[in-house]
JSON list of C-alpha atoms in Angstrom, two decimals:
[
{"chain": "A", "resi": 1, "resn": "MET", "atom": "CA", "xyz": [0.00, 0.00, 0.00]},
{"chain": "A", "resi": 2, "resn": "PHE", "atom": "CA", "xyz": [2.78, 2.42, 0.93]},
{"chain": "A", "resi": 3, "resn": "ALA", "atom": "CA", "xyz": [4.66, 1.82, -2.33]},
{"chain": "A", "resi": 4, "resn": "ALA", "atom": "CA", "xyz": [1.49, 2.45, -4.38]},
{"chain": "A", "resi": 5, "resn": "MET", "atom": "CA", "xyz": [0.82, 5.68, -2.50]},
{"chain": "A", "resi": 6, "resn": "MET", "atom": "CA", "xyz": [4.36, 6.96, -3.07]},
{"chain": "A", "resi": 7, "resn": "ALA", "atom": "CA", "xyz": [4.14, 6.05, -6.78]},
{"chain": "A", "resi": 8, "resn": "ASN", "atom": "CA", "xyz": [1.07, 8.32, -7.14]},
{"chain": "A", "resi": 9, "resn": "GLU", "atom": "CA", "xyz": [2.20, 11.70, -8.54]},
{"chain": "A", "resi": 10, "resn": "LYS", "atom": "CA", "xyz": [-0.38, 13.51, -6.38]},
{"chain": "A", "resi": 11, "resn": "PHE", "atom": "CA", "xyz": [1.56, 12.55, -3.24]},
{"chain": "A", "resi": 12, "resn": "ILE", "atom": "CA", "xyz": [4.66, 14.72, -3.15]},
{"chain": "A", "resi": 13, "resn": "GLN", "atom": "CA", "xyz": [7.64, 13.99, -0.91]},
{"chain": "A", "resi": 14, "resn": "ASP", "atom": "CA", "xyz": [8.88, 17.50, -0.19]},
{"chain": "A", "resi": 15, "resn": "SER", "atom": "CA", "xyz": [11.98, 16.20, 1.55]},
{"chain": "A", "resi": 16, "resn": "THR", "atom": "CA", "xyz": [13.34, 12.91, 2.82]},
{"chain": "A", "resi": 17, "resn": "ARG", "atom": "CA", "xyz": [16.01, 12.41, 5.45]},
{"chain": "A", "resi": 18, "resn": "LEU", "atom": "CA", "xyz": [17.65, 9.20, 6.56]},
{"chain": "A", "resi": 19, "resn": "VAL", "atom": "CA", "xyz": [17.82, 9.44, 10.36]},
{"chain": "A", "resi": 20, "resn": "TYR", "atom": "CA", "xyz": [19.46, 6.09, 11.18]},
{"chain": "A", "resi": 21, "resn": "GLU", "atom": "CA", "xyz": [20.32, 2.83, 9.45]},
{"chain": "A", "resi": 22, "resn": "ASN", "atom": "CA", "xyz": [22.05, -0.42, 10.36]},
{"chain": "A", "resi": 23, "resn": "ASP", "atom": "CA", "xyz": [21.58, -4.11, 9.47]},
{"chain": "A", "resi": 24, "resn": "ASP", "atom": "CA", "xyz": [18.47, -4.38, 11.67]},
{"chain": "A", "resi": 25, "resn": "ILE", "atom": "CA", "xyz": [16.59, -1.07, 11.42]},
{"chain": "A", "resi": 26, "resn": "LEU", "atom": "CA", "xyz": [15.96, 1.86, 9.08]},
{"chain": "A", "resi": 27, "resn": "VAL", "atom": "CA", "xyz": [14.54, 5.19, 10.30]},
{"chain": "A", "resi": 28, "resn": "VAL", "atom": "CA", "xyz": [13.41, 7.79, 7.73]},
{"chain": "A", "resi": 29, "resn": "HIS", "atom": "CA", "xyz": [11.73, 11.19, 8.16]},
{"chain": "A", "resi": 30, "resn": "ASN", "atom": "CA", "xyz": [9.65, 12.68, 5.32]},
{"chain": "A", "resi": 31, "resn": "PHE", "atom": "CA", "xyz": [7.61, 15.79, 4.67]},
{"chain": "A", "resi": 32, "resn": "ILE", "atom": "CA", "xyz": [4.70, 14.84, 2.41]},
{"chain": "A", "resi": 33, "resn": "SER", "atom": "CA", "xyz": [2.12, 16.97, 0.57]},
{"chain": "A", "resi": 34, "resn": "TYR", "atom": "CA", "xyz": [-1.24, 15.33, -0.20]},
{"chain": "A", "resi": 35, "resn": "PRO", "atom": "CA", "xyz": [-3.77, 15.93, -3.00]},
{"chain": "A", "resi": 36, "resn": "ASP", "atom": "CA", "xyz": [-6.07, 17.89, -0.64]},
{"chain": "A", "resi": 37, "resn": "ASN", "atom": "CA", "xyz": [-3.24, 20.44, -0.04]},
{"chain": "A", "resi": 38, "resn": "THR", "atom": "CA", "xyz": [-2.46, 19.21, 3.48]},
{"chain": "A", "resi": 39, "resn": "LYS", "atom": "CA", "xyz": [1.07, 18.40, 4.64]},
{"chain": "A", "resi": 40, "resn": "GLU", "atom": "CA", "xyz": [2.43, 15.95, 7.20]},
{"chain": "A", "resi": 41, "resn": "ALA", "atom": "CA", "xyz": [5.74, 15.10, 8.77]},
{"chain": "A", "resi": 42, "resn": "VAL", "atom": "CA", "xyz": [6.03, 11.31, 8.57]},
{"chain": "A", "resi": 43, "resn": "MET", "atom": "CA", "xyz": [8.41, 9.06, 10.51]},
{"chain": "A", "resi": 44, "resn": "ILE", "atom": "CA", "xyz": [8.94, 5.56, 9.10]},
{"chain": "A", "resi": 45, "resn": "VAL", "atom": "CA", "xyz": [10.68, 2.84, 11.11]},
{"chain": "A", "resi": 46, "resn": "SER", "atom": "CA", "xyz": [11.42, -0.38, 9.24]},
{"chain": "A", "resi": 47, "resn": "MET", "atom": "CA", "xyz": [12.75, -3.61, 10.72]},
{"chain": "A", "resi": 48, "resn": "ILE", "atom": "CA", "xyz": [15.20, -5.37, 8.40]},
{"chain": "A", "resi": 49, "resn": "LYS", "atom": "CA", "xyz": [16.09, -9.07, 8.18]},
{"chain": "A", "resi": 50, "resn": "ASP", "atom": "CA", "xyz": [18.38, -10.60, 5.56]},
{"chain": "A", "resi": 51, "resn": "GLY", "atom": "CA", "xyz": [18.45, -7.28, 3.67]},
{"chain": "A", "resi": 52, "resn": "GLN", "atom": "CA", "xyz": [14.67, -7.00, 3.31]},
{"chain": "A", "resi": 53, "resn": "ILE", "atom": "CA", "xyz": [12.06, -4.99, 5.18]},
{"chain": "A", "resi": 54, "resn": "ILE", "atom": "CA", "xyz": [9.98, -7.39, 7.26]},
{"chain": "A", "resi": 55, "resn": "HIS", "atom": "CA", "xyz": [7.97, -4.89, 9.33]},
{"chain": "A", "resi": 56, "resn": "MET", "atom": "CA", "xyz": [7.17, -1.18, 8.98]},
{"chain": "A", "resi": 57, "resn": "GLU", "atom": "CA", "xyz": [5.62, 1.31, 11.42]},
{"chain": "A", "resi": 58, "resn": "THR", "atom": "CA", "xyz": [4.70, 4.88, 10.54]},
{"chain": "A", "resi": 59, "resn": "GLY", "atom": "CA", "xyz": [3.61, 7.94, 12.44]},
{"chain": "A", "resi": 60, "resn": "ALA", "atom": "CA", "xyz": [2.45, 11.27, 11.05]},
{"chain": "A", "resi": 61, "resn": "THR", "atom": "CA", "xyz": [2.00, 14.76, 12.41]},
{"chain": "A", "resi": 62, "resn": "PRO", "atom": "CA", "xyz": [-0.16, 17.28, 10.51]},
{"chain": "A", "resi": 63, "resn": "LEU", "atom": "CA", "xyz": [1.63, 20.53, 9.64]}
]
């Protein structure tokens, strides 16, 4: 679902920042603009196993 949303040209990632990464975890912070002209700061934490994401949690704060 997340990949499809990010592939939609109406969802604009204004900026993306890698906060932390190692062999077990990936933490990314994004600012995203949505089709209804709202914006959110989004934190994505992904658990990694054998080089693949096995679990993802997100949190968003309206701006």
